DNA sequence: AGTGTTATTGCAACCGATCTCAGCAACCGA
DNA sequence: TCGGTTGCTGAGATCGGTTGCAATAACACT
């Protein structure tokens, strides 16, 4: 197929390059008949504009990076899924960047995206975000973070209300009759993870019970260790809150290997609301984060910041999702 | 920060644009002292070349698309993960494209990637690949498919030996003492899915038993339906082979909801070897696909085709991963 | 010394768009 | 009828590189 450039379309339509350009990217600046003619000709030739050339000249592209630590983690996968959709609803191309938790790689992606003239980026961190580091990059001021950040209001964020979520979990368990409720912390070392734990500690204390933190690690084995710890206790809690669904899976799996059944022997509740949870054994009761909303909102925030410079911090409401991993305490 | 272009570096180093260009992209064409000097100056300025401008002129970029139907499916997530790594080991930028099974979107990605001058692409399909459709695109001849294709040897492929995998599963189950073994088919409508089923049918018949296909759908609910079907049987099999891990999860979950336990009441074996399986309840016995290898090989095949035009079809060996979801048949 | 390589570097066109500026025609009011 | 707008289109520079070709210098050989 012959190389299709704006010039061949221009020639075919009998107008100048610049008119073709305008016909596409600034329709109101071209007489409507001319424009329609051009569009028809272009259509006939099967022409589309080169995003590269466009980006080069305009110094802004339509590709936006989503930086996640681990796509293998279903939370990020679901986030990526909804964000892809949200992005191309608005004409963006989402570029998924997986750091594997390596900050150096993260930096690399940033510079790459800068070079690609990405208009902004979305970061789902695995650690507490260093806003200073963010700002070393040209579009540091054009990043929205899917987590809370500390001491710096200049970067937009989206989160769910951790405290509210933990409260939902606690209330659910209480209403089932549980009074001793343990906690296993999450995978990521984010503010969000911290907040959930803090909320657990605080709310438990408030209700007059003693908090039982079974594990406070932030790696993939937190669940397994939490379960081990649980098994060693003389007087273990009757229910466990896991800081996120993946950890809940691990907890249930480890418990299961030791012959304990959920929810008959222990109740376990997660936090995330992964679709996967519905197909777990047993189906996981959990606190749902509105992941789809987070994706859309992240993009909206970025766009909003781009136009009026406003920096928002959106906190979404979690929701209880009762499935099969919680029940009344044994006996 | 001042706009960094090749010209400012050139000026700073006291040489011509073209020399700077060569210093970076064709080092042997520049006297080594000159080159070192230029590199030093560039370094000092914090200069990096614009991939956009490069791609535009060279008509080839370093971004390569990986097209998957659903990133939420851990198989594709793991594939994406290893491919990201494989890609940037070789200096490529992986661009993850999620189609949600929509062929139109898939087409869109192709044209976009073409416009970005991607040197080749990788497709992990969710249906039998239509090689004709692939070829409508400029780099249709530069695509490697992670599945078998039919009647067209002109596109490189990577797969694992389905028959061998099913054999592994069957042998494992036989050696445990199972004689009646059911099958629930997979999520995707790929050749691979078909091959697994065919292998099951054939090998079961060969061993003198009657195949029991519990469900042959290719959607997410195959597992659930398979389990229902199982529960309705008068004389159900003592073990179930699931066409992939996700289905196995669903089967076990559905069985569990009806009070059946795995592996005590039924053995279930999956196919994929997802990391997630190790944290399932019970940990899933499965046939492992060497996903990491597949990623690397896919890229190698593409590169190889790019240089010498060769088209290979690699078939990898699966491997049995015995965990906790299989045991001797009850009684 | 004269001539034929070979190694380096500069020149300038080019990739495919965008965008400012200028030109031109039609239209308006006085 | 004439200066002033307004609407539309063409020219040409520009974005940040690459690359074929020409120019120059250095070196080898007869």
Coordinates of C-alpha atoms in Angstrom, one line a residue, chain B residues 70-242:
Chain B
X70 CA -8.7 -9.7 29.3
X71 CA -6.0 -8.6 31.6
X72 CA -8.2 -9.6 34.6
X73 CA -7.6 -13.2 33.7
X74 CA -4.5 -14.1 35.6
X75 CA -3.1 -16.1 32.7
X76 CA -2.9 -13.1 30.6
X77 CA -1.7 -11.0 33.5
X78 CA 1.2 -13.4 34.1
X79 CA 1.9 -13.4 30.4
X80 CA 1.9 -9.7 30.4
X81 CA 4.3 -9.6 33.3
X82 CA 6.9 -11.9 31.8
X83 CA 6.6 -10.3 28.4
X84 CA 7.1 -6.8 29.8
X85 CA 10.3 -8.1 31.2
X86 CA 11.4 -10.0 28.1
X87 CA 10.6 -6.9 26.1
X88 CA 12.6 -4.4 28.0
X89 CA 15.5 -6.8 28.3
X90 CA 15.7 -6.3 24.6
X91 CA 15.1 -2.6 24.6
X92 CA 11.4 -2.7 23.7
X93 CA 8.5 -1.0 25.4
X94 CA 5.6 -3.3 25.8
X95 CA 2.3 -1.7 25.1
X96 CA -0.5 -3.7 26.7
X97 CA -3.7 -3.6 24.7
X98 CA -6.9 -5.1 26.2
X99 CA -9.6 -5.9 23.8
X100 CA -12.3 -7.4 26.1
X101 CA -12.8 -9.9 23.3
X102 CA -14.0 -7.2 21.0
X103 CA -12.5 -7.8 17.5
X104 CA -13.2 -4.2 16.5
X105 CA -11.1 -3.0 19.4
X106 CA -8.4 -5.4 18.4
X107 CA -8.5 -3.9 14.9
X108 CA -8.2 -0.5 16.4
X109 CA -5.1 -1.4 18.3
X110 CA -3.6 -2.9 15.2
X111 CA -4.0 0.3 13.2
X112 CA -2.8 2.4 16.1
X113 CA 0.3 0.3 16.5
X114 CA 0.9 0.4 12.8
X115 CA 0.7 4.1 12.9
X116 CA 3.2 4.0 15.7
X117 CA 5.5 2.0 13.5
X118 CA 5.6 -1.0 15.9
X119 CA 8.1 -3.4 14.4
X120 CA 5.9 -6.4 15.3
X121 CA 3.1 -7.4 17.7
X122 CA 2.1 -10.3 19.9
X123 CA -1.4 -11.6 20.1
X124 CA -2.9 -13.8 22.7
X125 CA -6.3 -14.5 21.2
X126 CA -9.5 -15.5 22.8
X127 CA -10.9 -17.0 19.6
X128 CA -9.5 -19.0 16.7
X129 CA -7.2 -16.6 15.0
X130 CA -8.3 -15.4 11.6
X131 CA -5.0 -15.1 9.8
X132 CA -6.6 -13.4 6.9
X133 CA -7.8 -10.6 9.1
X134 CA -4.3 -10.4 10.6
X135 CA -2.9 -9.8 7.2
X136 CA -5.1 -6.9 6.4
X137 CA -2.6 -5.0 8.5
X138 CA 0.8 -4.0 7.4
X139 CA 2.5 -5.9 10.1
X140 CA 0.2 -8.9 9.7
X141 CA 3.3 -10.6 8.6
X142 CA 5.0 -9.5 11.7
X143 CA 2.8 -10.9 14.4
X144 CA 3.4 -13.9 16.6
X145 CA 0.4 -15.6 18.0
X146 CA 0.2 -17.3 21.4
X147 CA -2.0 -20.2 20.2
X148 CA -2.0 -22.6 17.3
X149 CA -3.3 -21.3 14.0
X150 CA -4.9 -23.4 11.3
X151 CA -4.1 -23.8 7.6
X152 CA -1.6 -21.0 7.5
X153 CA 2.0 -21.5 8.4
X154 CA 3.0 -17.9 7.6
X155 CA 2.5 -16.6 11.1
X156 CA 4.8 -17.7 14.0
X157 CA 3.2 -19.3 17.0
X158 CA 4.0 -20.4 20.5
X159 CA 2.0 -23.0 22.3
X160 CA 2.3 -25.7 24.8
X161 CA 1.6 -29.3 23.9
X162 CA -2.0 -29.6 24.9
X163 CA -2.1 -33.3 24.4
X164 CA 0.9 -33.8 26.5
X165 CA -0.6 -31.7 29.2
X166 CA -3.9 -33.6 29.3
X167 CA -1.9 -36.8 29.3
X168 CA 0.0 -35.6 32.3
X169 CA -3.3 -34.8 34.1
X170 CA -4.8 -38.1 33.2
X171 CA -1.8 -40.1 34.2
X172 CA -1.6 -38.3 37.5
X173 CA -5.3 -39.1 38.2
X174 CA -5.0 -42.7 37.0
X175 CA -2.0 -43.3 39.2
X176 CA -4.1 -42.0 42.1
X177 CA -6.7 -44.6 41.3
X178 CA -9.3 -42.6 39.4
X179 CA -11.0 -44.3 36.6
X180 CA -13.9 -42.1 35.9
X181 CA -12.6 -38.6 35.0
X182 CA -14.8 -35.7 33.9
X183 CA -13.9 -32.6 31.9
X184 CA -15.0 -29.0 32.0
X185 CA -13.9 -27.0 29.1
X186 CA -12.1 -23.6 29.0
X187 CA -12.7 -20.0 28.9
X188 CA -11.4 -19.1 25.5
X189 CA -12.5 -20.3 22.2
X190 CA -9.0 -20.9 21.0
X191 CA -7.4 -23.7 19.1
X192 CA -5.6 -24.5 22.3
X193 CA -8.8 -24.9 24.2
X194 CA -10.1 -27.1 21.4
X195 CA -7.0 -29.2 21.4
X196 CA -7.2 -29.8 25.1
X197 CA -10.7 -31.0 24.8
X198 CA -9.9 -33.2 21.8
X199 CA -6.9 -34.7 23.7
X200 CA -9.1 -35.5 26.6
X201 CA -11.7 -37.1 24.5
X202 CA -9.2 -39.1 22.5
X203 CA -7.0 -40.2 25.4
X204 CA -9.9 -41.2 27.6
X205 CA -11.4 -43.3 24.9
X206 CA -8.0 -44.9 24.3
X207 CA -7.7 -45.9 27.8
X208 CA -11.1 -47.6 27.5
X209 CA -13.1 -45.3 29.7
X210 CA -16.0 -43.1 28.6
X211 CA -15.4 -39.4 28.4
X212 CA -17.7 -37.3 30.5
X213 CA -17.8 -33.7 29.3
X214 CA -19.4 -31.8 32.1
X215 CA -19.5 -28.5 30.2
X216 CA -18.1 -27.4 26.9
X217 CA -18.8 -23.7 27.1
X218 CA -16.1 -21.2 26.6
X219 CA -17.3 -18.5 29.0
X220 CA -16.6 -17.7 32.6
X221 CA -19.5 -19.8 33.9
X222 CA -18.4 -23.0 32.3
X223 CA -17.0 -24.0 35.7
X224 CA -20.2 -23.3 37.6
X225 CA -22.3 -25.1 35.0
X226 CA -19.9 -28.0 35.0
X227 CA -20.2 -28.3 38.7
X228 CA -24.0 -28.2 38.5
X229 CA -24.0 -30.9 35.9
X230 CA -21.7 -32.9 38.1
X231 CA -24.0 -32.7 41.0
X232 CA -27.0 -33.9 39.0
X233 CA -25.3 -37.1 37.9
X234 CA -26.3 -40.4 39.3
X235 CA -22.9 -41.8 39.0
X236 CA -20.5 -38.8 38.8
X237 CA -16.8 -39.2 38.0
X238 CA -14.4 -39.1 40.9
X239 CA -12.1 -36.5 39.4
X240 CA -12.5 -33.5 37.1
X241 CA -10.0 -32.0 34.7
X242 CA -10.6 -28.3 34.1

